[in-house]
mmCIF file with all atom_site columns, C-alpha atoms and ligand atoms in Angstrom:
data_model
loop_
_atom_site.group_PDB
_atom_site.id
_atom_site.type_symbol
_atom_site.label_atom_id
_atom_site.label_alt_id
_atom_site.label_comp_id
_atom_site.label_asym_id
_atom_site.label_entity_id
_atom_site.label_seq_id
_atom_site.pdbx_PDB_ins_code
_atom_site.Cartn_x
_atom_site.Cartn_y
_atom_site.Cartn_z
_atom_site.occupancy
_atom_site.B_iso_or_equiv
_atom_site.pdbx_formal_charge
_atom_site.auth_seq_id
_atom_site.auth_comp_id
_atom_site.auth_asym_id
_atom_site.auth_atom_id
_atom_site.pdbx_PDB_model_num
ATOM   1   C CA  . MET A 1 1   ? 178.882 -4.439  70.782 1.00 66.00 ? 1   MET A CA  1
ATOM   2   C CA  . ALA A 1 2   ? 175.640 -5.777  72.012 1.00 81.00 ? 2   ALA A CA  1
ATOM   3   C CA  . LEU A 1 3   ? 175.537 -8.282  74.934 1.00 94.00 ? 3   LEU A CA  1
ATOM   4   C CA  . GLU A 1 4   ? 176.099 -11.834 73.508 1.00 98.00 ? 4   GLU A CA  1
ATOM   5   C CA  . ARG A 1 5   ? 175.357 -15.087 75.087 1.00 98.00 ? 5   ARG A CA  1
ATOM   6   C CA  . THR A 1 6   ? 177.508 -18.262 74.891 1.00 98.00 ? 6   THR A CA  1
ATOM   7   C CA  . PHE A 1 7   ? 177.649 -21.674 75.917 1.00 98.00 ? 7   PHE A CA  1
ATOM   8   C CA  . SER A 1 8   ? 179.927 -23.281 78.249 1.00 99.00 ? 8   SER A CA  1
ATOM   9   C CA  . ILE A 1 9   ? 180.518 -26.913 79.776 1.00 99.00 ? 9   ILE A CA  1
ATOM   10  C CA  . ILE A 1 10  ? 182.749 -27.553 83.032 1.00 99.00 ? 10  ILE A CA  1
ATOM   11  C CA  . LYS A 1 11  ? 183.847 -31.145 81.775 1.00 99.00 ? 11  LYS A CA  1
ATOM   12  C CA  . PRO A 1 12  ? 184.138 -34.168 83.943 1.00 99.00 ? 12  PRO A CA  1
ATOM   13  C CA  . ASP A 1 13  ? 187.926 -33.767 84.544 1.00 99.00 ? 13  ASP A CA  1
ATOM   14  C CA  . ALA A 1 14  ? 187.305 -30.710 86.340 1.00 99.00 ? 14  ALA A CA  1
ATOM   15  C CA  . THR A 1 15  ? 184.177 -31.464 88.186 1.00 98.00 ? 15  THR A CA  1
ATOM   16  C CA  . LYS A 1 16  ? 185.942 -34.598 89.636 1.00 98.00 ? 16  LYS A CA  1
ATOM   17  C CA  . ARG A 1 17  ? 188.389 -32.581 90.866 1.00 98.00 ? 17  ARG A CA  1
ATOM   18  C CA  . ASP A 1 18  ? 186.194 -29.778 92.444 1.00 98.00 ? 18  ASP A CA  1
ATOM   19  C CA  . LEU A 1 19  ? 187.399 -26.915 90.059 1.00 98.00 ? 19  LEU A CA  1
ATOM   20  C CA  . THR A 1 20  ? 183.595 -25.714 89.478 1.00 98.00 ? 20  THR A CA  1
ATOM   21  C CA  . GLY A 1 21  ? 184.289 -22.409 91.497 1.00 98.00 ? 21  GLY A CA  1
ATOM   22  C CA  . LYS A 1 22  ? 187.363 -21.574 90.310 1.00 98.00 ? 22  LYS A CA  1
ATOM   23  C CA  . ILE A 1 23  ? 186.709 -22.225 86.751 1.00 98.00 ? 23  ILE A CA  1
ATOM   24  C CA  . VAL A 1 24  ? 183.539 -19.894 87.436 1.00 98.00 ? 24  VAL A CA  1
ATOM   25  C CA  . ALA A 1 25  ? 185.681 -17.307 88.998 1.00 98.00 ? 25  ALA A CA  1
ATOM   26  C CA  . LYS A 1 26  ? 187.454 -17.106 85.930 1.00 98.00 ? 26  LYS A CA  1
ATOM   27  C CA  . PHE A 1 27  ? 184.521 -16.342 83.719 1.00 98.00 ? 27  PHE A CA  1
ATOM   28  C CA  . GLU A 1 28  ? 183.452 -13.700 86.139 1.00 98.00 ? 28  GLU A CA  1
ATOM   29  C CA  . GLU A 1 29  ? 186.652 -11.947 86.482 1.00 98.00 ? 29  GLU A CA  1
ATOM   30  C CA  . ALA A 1 30  ? 186.508 -11.696 82.399 1.00 98.00 ? 30  ALA A CA  1
ATOM   31  C CA  . GLY A 1 31  ? 183.209 -9.890  82.752 1.00 98.00 ? 31  GLY A CA  1
ATOM   32  C CA  . LEU A 1 32  ? 181.239 -13.549 81.751 1.00 98.00 ? 32  LEU A CA  1
ATOM   33  C CA  . ARG A 1 33  ? 177.962 -13.440 83.879 1.00 98.00 ? 33  ARG A CA  1
ATOM   34  C CA  . VAL A 1 34  ? 176.566 -16.822 84.745 1.00 98.00 ? 34  VAL A CA  1
ATOM   35  C CA  . VAL A 1 35  ? 172.929 -16.744 83.457 1.00 98.00 ? 35  VAL A CA  1
ATOM   36  C CA  . ALA A 1 36  ? 171.982 -20.130 83.521 1.00 98.00 ? 36  ALA A CA  1
ATOM   37  C CA  . SER A 1 37  ? 173.775 -23.208 85.331 1.00 98.00 ? 37  SER A CA  1
ATOM   38  C CA  . LYS A 1 38  ? 172.914 -26.874 85.875 1.00 98.00 ? 38  LYS A CA  1
ATOM   39  C CA  . ARG A 1 39  ? 175.060 -29.919 86.828 1.00 98.00 ? 39  ARG A CA  1
ATOM   40  C CA  . ILE A 1 40  ? 174.033 -32.911 84.907 1.00 98.00 ? 40  ILE A CA  1
ATOM   41  C CA  . HIS A 1 41  ? 175.156 -36.148 84.229 1.00 98.00 ? 41  HIS A CA  1
ATOM   42  C CA  . LEU A 1 42  ? 174.964 -36.936 80.413 1.00 98.00 ? 42  LEU A CA  1
ATOM   43  C CA  . THR A 1 43  ? 174.557 -40.498 79.046 1.00 98.00 ? 43  THR A CA  1
ATOM   44  C CA  . LYS A 1 44  ? 177.234 -41.491 76.338 1.00 98.00 ? 44  LYS A CA  1
ATOM   45  C CA  . ALA A 1 45  ? 174.231 -40.898 73.372 1.00 98.00 ? 45  ALA A CA  1
ATOM   46  C CA  . GLN A 1 46  ? 173.483 -37.441 74.836 1.00 98.00 ? 46  GLN A CA  1
ATOM   47  C CA  . ALA A 1 47  ? 177.352 -36.883 74.540 1.00 98.00 ? 47  ALA A CA  1
ATOM   48  C CA  . GLY A 1 48  ? 177.257 -38.387 71.394 1.00 98.00 ? 48  GLY A CA  1
ATOM   49  C CA  . GLU A 1 49  ? 174.456 -36.090 70.013 1.00 97.00 ? 49  GLU A CA  1
ATOM   50  C CA  . PHE A 1 50  ? 175.861 -32.712 71.409 1.00 97.00 ? 50  PHE A CA  1
ATOM   51  C CA  . TYR A 1 51  ? 179.204 -33.805 69.829 1.00 97.00 ? 51  TYR A CA  1
ATOM   52  C CA  . ALA A 1 52  ? 177.903 -35.017 66.643 1.00 96.00 ? 52  ALA A CA  1
ATOM   53  C CA  . VAL A 1 53  ? 179.973 -32.677 64.577 1.00 95.00 ? 53  VAL A CA  1
ATOM   54  C CA  . HIS A 1 54  ? 183.129 -34.529 65.558 1.00 97.00 ? 54  HIS A CA  1
ATOM   55  C CA  . LYS A 1 55  ? 181.537 -37.899 64.378 1.00 97.00 ? 55  LYS A CA  1
ATOM   56  C CA  . GLU A 1 56  ? 184.390 -38.521 62.064 1.00 98.00 ? 56  GLU A CA  1
ATOM   57  C CA  . ARG A 1 57  ? 187.043 -37.236 64.009 1.00 97.00 ? 57  ARG A CA  1
ATOM   58  C CA  . PRO A 1 58  ? 189.232 -40.571 65.397 1.00 98.00 ? 58  PRO A CA  1
ATOM   59  C CA  . PHE A 1 59  ? 188.532 -39.421 68.970 1.00 98.00 ? 59  PHE A CA  1
ATOM   60  C CA  . TYR A 1 60  ? 185.043 -39.166 68.984 1.00 98.00 ? 60  TYR A CA  1
ATOM   61  C CA  . ASP A 1 61  ? 184.209 -42.523 70.782 1.00 98.00 ? 61  ASP A CA  1
ATOM   62  C CA  . GLU A 1 62  ? 186.601 -41.389 73.757 1.00 98.00 ? 62  GLU A CA  1
ATOM   63  C CA  . LEU A 1 63  ? 185.590 -38.081 73.731 1.00 98.00 ? 63  LEU A CA  1
ATOM   64  C CA  . CYS A 1 64  ? 181.730 -39.415 74.069 1.00 98.00 ? 64  CYS A CA  1
ATOM   65  C CA  . GLU A 1 65  ? 182.854 -41.695 76.887 1.00 98.00 ? 65  GLU A CA  1
ATOM   66  C CA  . PHE A 1 66  ? 184.896 -39.240 78.782 1.00 98.00 ? 66  PHE A CA  1
ATOM   67  C CA  . MET A 1 67  ? 181.984 -36.699 78.372 1.00 98.00 ? 67  MET A CA  1
ATOM   68  C CA  . ALA A 1 68  ? 179.626 -39.288 79.907 1.00 98.00 ? 68  ALA A CA  1
ATOM   69  C CA  . SER A 1 69  ? 182.279 -40.264 82.819 1.00 98.00 ? 69  SER A CA  1
ATOM   70  C CA  . ALA A 1 70  ? 181.334 -37.926 85.504 1.00 98.00 ? 70  ALA A CA  1
ATOM   71  C CA  . PRO A 1 71  ? 178.985 -34.949 85.998 1.00 98.00 ? 71  PRO A CA  1
ATOM   72  C CA  . ILE A 1 72  ? 179.340 -31.754 83.803 1.00 99.00 ? 72  ILE A CA  1
ATOM   73  C CA  . VAL A 1 73  ? 178.291 -28.249 84.504 1.00 99.00 ? 73  VAL A CA  1
ATOM   74  C CA  . ALA A 1 74  ? 176.505 -26.848 81.613 1.00 98.00 ? 74  ALA A CA  1
ATOM   75  C CA  . GLN A 1 75  ? 176.164 -22.736 81.849 1.00 98.00 ? 75  GLN A CA  1
ATOM   76  C CA  . VAL A 1 76  ? 175.050 -19.798 79.511 1.00 98.00 ? 76  VAL A CA  1
ATOM   77  C CA  . LEU A 1 77  ? 177.478 -16.907 80.081 1.00 98.00 ? 77  LEU A CA  1
ATOM   78  C CA  . GLU A 1 78  ? 176.397 -13.562 79.045 1.00 98.00 ? 78  GLU A CA  1
ATOM   79  C CA  . GLY A 1 79  ? 178.714 -10.480 78.091 1.00 98.00 ? 79  GLY A CA  1
ATOM   80  C CA  . GLU A 1 80  ? 180.148 -7.993  75.715 1.00 98.00 ? 80  GLU A CA  1
ATOM   81  C CA  . ASN A 1 81  ? 181.740 -10.066 72.828 1.00 97.00 ? 81  ASN A CA  1
ATOM   82  C CA  . ALA A 1 82  ? 181.182 -13.558 75.245 1.00 98.00 ? 82  ALA A CA  1
ATOM   83  C CA  . ILE A 1 83  ? 181.835 -16.068 72.689 1.00 98.00 ? 83  ILE A CA  1
ATOM   84  C CA  . ALA A 1 84  ? 185.249 -14.565 71.551 1.00 98.00 ? 84  ALA A CA  1
ATOM   85  C CA  . LYS A 1 85  ? 185.845 -13.747 75.273 1.00 98.00 ? 85  LYS A CA  1
ATOM   86  C CA  . ASN A 1 86  ? 185.087 -16.939 76.550 1.00 98.00 ? 86  ASN A CA  1
ATOM   87  C CA  . ARG A 1 87  ? 187.264 -18.719 74.070 1.00 98.00 ? 87  ARG A CA  1
ATOM   88  C CA  . GLU A 1 88  ? 190.233 -16.599 75.196 1.00 98.00 ? 88  GLU A CA  1
ATOM   89  C CA  . VAL A 1 89  ? 189.822 -17.205 78.831 1.00 98.00 ? 89  VAL A CA  1
ATOM   90  C CA  . MET A 1 90  ? 189.606 -20.985 77.920 1.00 98.00 ? 90  MET A CA  1
ATOM   91  C CA  . GLY A 1 91  ? 192.729 -21.023 76.219 1.00 98.00 ? 91  GLY A CA  1
ATOM   92  C CA  . ALA A 1 92  ? 193.984 -23.404 73.281 1.00 98.00 ? 92  ALA A CA  1
ATOM   93  C CA  . THR A 1 93  ? 192.389 -26.984 72.957 1.00 98.00 ? 93  THR A CA  1
ATOM   94  C CA  . ASN A 1 94  ? 195.532 -28.704 73.955 1.00 98.00 ? 94  ASN A CA  1
ATOM   95  C CA  . PRO A 1 95  ? 196.654 -27.198 77.346 1.00 98.00 ? 95  PRO A CA  1
ATOM   96  C CA  . ALA A 1 96  ? 200.434 -27.575 76.242 1.00 98.00 ? 96  ALA A CA  1
ATOM   97  C CA  . ASP A 1 97  ? 199.670 -24.582 73.756 1.00 98.00 ? 97  ASP A CA  1
ATOM   98  C CA  . ALA A 1 98  ? 197.522 -22.792 75.912 1.00 98.00 ? 98  ALA A CA  1
ATOM   99  C CA  . ALA A 1 99  ? 198.634 -19.087 77.130 1.00 98.00 ? 99  ALA A CA  1
ATOM   100 C CA  . PRO A 1 100 ? 199.457 -18.733 80.729 1.00 98.00 ? 100 PRO A CA  1
ATOM   101 C CA  . GLY A 1 101 ? 196.719 -17.774 82.926 1.00 98.00 ? 101 GLY A CA  1
ATOM   102 C CA  . THR A 1 102 ? 193.789 -19.243 80.899 1.00 98.00 ? 102 THR A CA  1
ATOM   103 C CA  . ILE A 1 103 ? 191.644 -22.266 82.307 1.00 98.00 ? 103 ILE A CA  1
ATOM   104 C CA  . ARG A 1 104 ? 193.078 -24.692 80.226 1.00 98.00 ? 104 ARG A CA  1
ATOM   105 C CA  . ALA A 1 105 ? 196.817 -23.768 81.143 1.00 98.00 ? 105 ALA A CA  1
ATOM   106 C CA  . GLU A 1 106 ? 196.064 -24.095 84.583 1.00 98.00 ? 106 GLU A CA  1
ATOM   107 C CA  . PHE A 1 107 ? 193.431 -26.912 84.982 1.00 98.00 ? 107 PHE A CA  1
ATOM   108 C CA  . ALA A 1 108 ? 193.611 -28.973 81.838 1.00 98.00 ? 108 ALA A CA  1
ATOM   109 C CA  . GLU A 1 109 ? 195.008 -32.672 82.227 1.00 98.00 ? 109 GLU A CA  1
ATOM   110 C CA  . SER A 1 110 ? 195.569 -33.379 78.454 1.00 98.00 ? 110 SER A CA  1
ATOM   111 C CA  . VAL A 1 111 ? 194.267 -32.452 74.848 1.00 98.00 ? 111 VAL A CA  1
ATOM   112 C CA  . GLY A 1 112 ? 191.070 -34.636 75.586 1.00 98.00 ? 112 GLY A CA  1
ATOM   113 C CA  . GLU A 1 113 ? 190.425 -33.870 78.924 1.00 98.00 ? 113 GLU A CA  1
ATOM   114 C CA  . ASN A 1 114 ? 190.791 -30.236 78.757 1.00 98.00 ? 114 ASN A CA  1
ATOM   115 C CA  . SER A 1 115 ? 188.315 -29.061 81.365 1.00 99.00 ? 115 SER A CA  1
ATOM   116 C CA  . VAL A 1 116 ? 185.926 -26.544 79.476 1.00 99.00 ? 116 VAL A CA  1
ATOM   117 C CA  . HIS A 1 117 ? 183.820 -26.360 76.392 1.00 98.00 ? 117 HIS A CA  1
ATOM   118 C CA  . GLY A 1 118 ? 182.869 -23.325 74.716 1.00 98.00 ? 118 GLY A CA  1
ATOM   119 C CA  . SER A 1 119 ? 180.828 -22.432 71.613 1.00 98.00 ? 119 SER A CA  1
ATOM   120 C CA  . ASP A 1 120 ? 182.770 -21.138 69.046 1.00 98.00 ? 120 ASP A CA  1
ATOM   121 C CA  . ALA A 1 121 ? 180.015 -19.040 66.814 1.00 98.00 ? 121 ALA A CA  1
ATOM   122 C CA  . PRO A 1 122 ? 176.986 -17.241 67.469 1.00 98.00 ? 122 PRO A CA  1
ATOM   123 C CA  . GLU A 1 123 ? 175.237 -19.960 65.408 1.00 97.00 ? 123 GLU A CA  1
ATOM   124 C CA  . THR A 1 124 ? 176.553 -23.053 67.634 1.00 97.00 ? 124 THR A CA  1
ATOM   125 C CA  . ALA A 1 125 ? 175.956 -21.109 70.710 1.00 98.00 ? 125 ALA A CA  1
ATOM   126 C CA  . ALA A 1 126 ? 172.343 -20.723 69.805 1.00 98.00 ? 126 ALA A CA  1
ATOM   127 C CA  . VAL A 1 127 ? 171.886 -24.757 69.079 1.00 97.00 ? 127 VAL A CA  1
ATOM   128 C CA  . GLU A 1 128 ? 173.886 -25.254 72.035 1.00 98.00 ? 128 GLU A CA  1
ATOM   129 C CA  . ILE A 1 129 ? 172.233 -23.246 74.383 1.00 98.00 ? 129 ILE A CA  1
ATOM   130 C CA  . ALA A 1 130 ? 168.667 -24.682 73.208 1.00 98.00 ? 130 ALA A CA  1
ATOM   131 C CA  . TYR A 1 131 ? 170.088 -28.307 73.710 1.00 97.00 ? 131 TYR A CA  1
ATOM   132 C CA  . PHE A 1 132 ? 170.509 -27.772 77.178 1.00 98.00 ? 132 PHE A CA  1
ATOM   133 C CA  . PHE A 1 133 ? 168.043 -24.953 78.524 1.00 98.00 ? 133 PHE A CA  1
ATOM   134 C CA  . SER A 1 134 ? 164.990 -23.544 78.106 1.00 97.00 ? 134 SER A CA  1
ATOM   135 C CA  . GLY A 1 135 ? 164.127 -19.971 77.654 1.00 95.00 ? 135 GLY A CA  1
ATOM   136 C CA  . LEU A 1 136 ? 162.812 -19.791 81.069 1.00 96.00 ? 136 LEU A CA  1
ATOM   137 C CA  . GLU A 1 137 ? 166.135 -20.887 82.558 1.00 97.00 ? 137 GLU A CA  1
ATOM   138 C CA  . LEU A 1 138 ? 168.043 -18.191 80.938 1.00 96.00 ? 138 LEU A CA  1
ATOM   139 C CA  . VAL A 1 139 ? 168.099 -15.369 83.610 1.00 96.00 ? 139 VAL A CA  1
ATOM   140 C CA  . GLY A 1 140 ? 170.318 -12.296 82.904 1.00 90.00 ? 140 GLY A CA  1
HETATM 141 P P1  . ADP B 2 .   ? 187.582 -26.908 71.596 1.00 84.36 ? 201 ADP B P1  1
HETATM 142 O O1  . ADP B 2 .   ? 186.932 -27.510 72.417 1.00 84.36 ? 201 ADP B O1  1
HETATM 143 O O2  . ADP B 2 .   ? 188.929 -25.922 71.718 1.00 84.36 ? 201 ADP B O2  1
HETATM 144 O O3  . ADP B 2 .   ? 186.806 -26.099 70.432 1.00 84.36 ? 201 ADP B O3  1
HETATM 145 P P2  . ADP B 2 .   ? 187.586 -29.120 69.191 1.00 84.36 ? 201 ADP B P2  1
HETATM 146 O O4  . ADP B 2 .   ? 186.254 -28.450 68.858 1.00 84.36 ? 201 ADP B O4  1
HETATM 147 O O5  . ADP B 2 .   ? 188.691 -29.044 67.989 1.00 84.36 ? 201 ADP B O5  1
HETATM 148 O O6  . ADP B 2 .   ? 188.220 -28.051 70.433 1.00 84.36 ? 201 ADP B O6  1
HETATM 149 O O7  . ADP B 2 .   ? 187.420 -30.332 69.853 1.00 84.36 ? 201 ADP B O7  1
HETATM 150 C C1  . ADP B 2 .   ? 186.381 -30.645 70.623 1.00 84.36 ? 201 ADP B C1  1
HETATM 151 C C2  . ADP B 2 .   ? 186.995 -31.441 71.608 1.00 84.36 ? 201 ADP B C2  1
HETATM 152 O O8  . ADP B 2 .   ? 187.364 -33.041 71.642 1.00 84.36 ? 201 ADP B O8  1
HETATM 153 C C3  . ADP B 2 .   ? 188.394 -30.729 72.538 1.00 84.36 ? 201 ADP B C3  1
HETATM 154 O O9  . ADP B 2 .   ? 187.709 -29.940 73.544 1.00 84.36 ? 201 ADP B O9  1
HETATM 155 C C4  . ADP B 2 .   ? 188.647 -32.051 73.003 1.00 84.36 ? 201 ADP B C4  1
HETATM 156 O O10 . ADP B 2 .   ? 188.044 -32.774 74.541 1.00 84.36 ? 201 ADP B O10 1
HETATM 157 C C5  . ADP B 2 .   ? 188.267 -33.064 72.390 1.00 84.36 ? 201 ADP B C5  1
HETATM 158 N N1  . ADP B 2 .   ? 189.529 -33.298 71.364 1.00 84.36 ? 201 ADP B N1  1
HETATM 159 C C6  . ADP B 2 .   ? 189.947 -32.329 70.357 1.00 84.36 ? 201 ADP B C6  1
HETATM 160 N N2  . ADP B 2 .   ? 191.241 -32.937 69.847 1.00 84.36 ? 201 ADP B N2  1
HETATM 161 C C7  . ADP B 2 .   ? 191.582 -34.173 70.147 1.00 84.36 ? 201 ADP B C7  1
HETATM 162 C C8  . ADP B 2 .   ? 192.597 -35.015 70.378 1.00 84.36 ? 201 ADP B C8  1
HETATM 163 N N3  . ADP B 2 .   ? 193.484 -34.948 69.368 1.00 84.36 ? 201 ADP B N3  1
HETATM 164 N N4  . ADP B 2 .   ? 192.503 -36.341 70.941 1.00 84.36 ? 201 ADP B N4  1
HETATM 165 C C9  . ADP B 2 .   ? 191.382 -36.355 72.131 1.00 84.36 ? 201 ADP B C9  1
HETATM 166 N N5  . ADP B 2 .   ? 190.532 -35.652 72.345 1.00 84.36 ? 201 ADP B N5  1
HETATM 167 C C10 . ADP B 2 .   ? 190.493 -34.408 71.529 1.00 84.36 ? 201 ADP B C10 1
#
């Protein structure tokens, strides 16, 4: 399988608790290289655009408020099978269901404040990477 890239966010609940380093270590231990990274504070409108696919879900407003409540760290991860591997390292959306050793099992506070985002497919990875980074900022 060829090298693949995926998009990751370390969410506000995790940046607030200074868990960035511990979460990046989990990615690197799994063979995912950080090829782009920036710490930014989204506006609610920017969070809303990023999560537009969830617009009709009952938790959309709460999710946008949360994502704009403190800085995030947006990253591009590269590795073999990176999209699926990142989802595996992240664990299930609800930390109560996340497998032991996963980021969400260890760090997430709730189903909403669950420490990380990761793309779920090649198409979404491409769109999400382009929303946050220019080609010049991806350094493999
Ligand atoms: P994932 O992030 O695992 O791909 P989803 O795409 O289903 O999960 O949801 C996107 C994000 O929306 C979740 O990571 C979480 O922050 C939030 N979310 C999902 N379900 C709920 C819920 N029931 N209540 C509050 N927030 C939720």
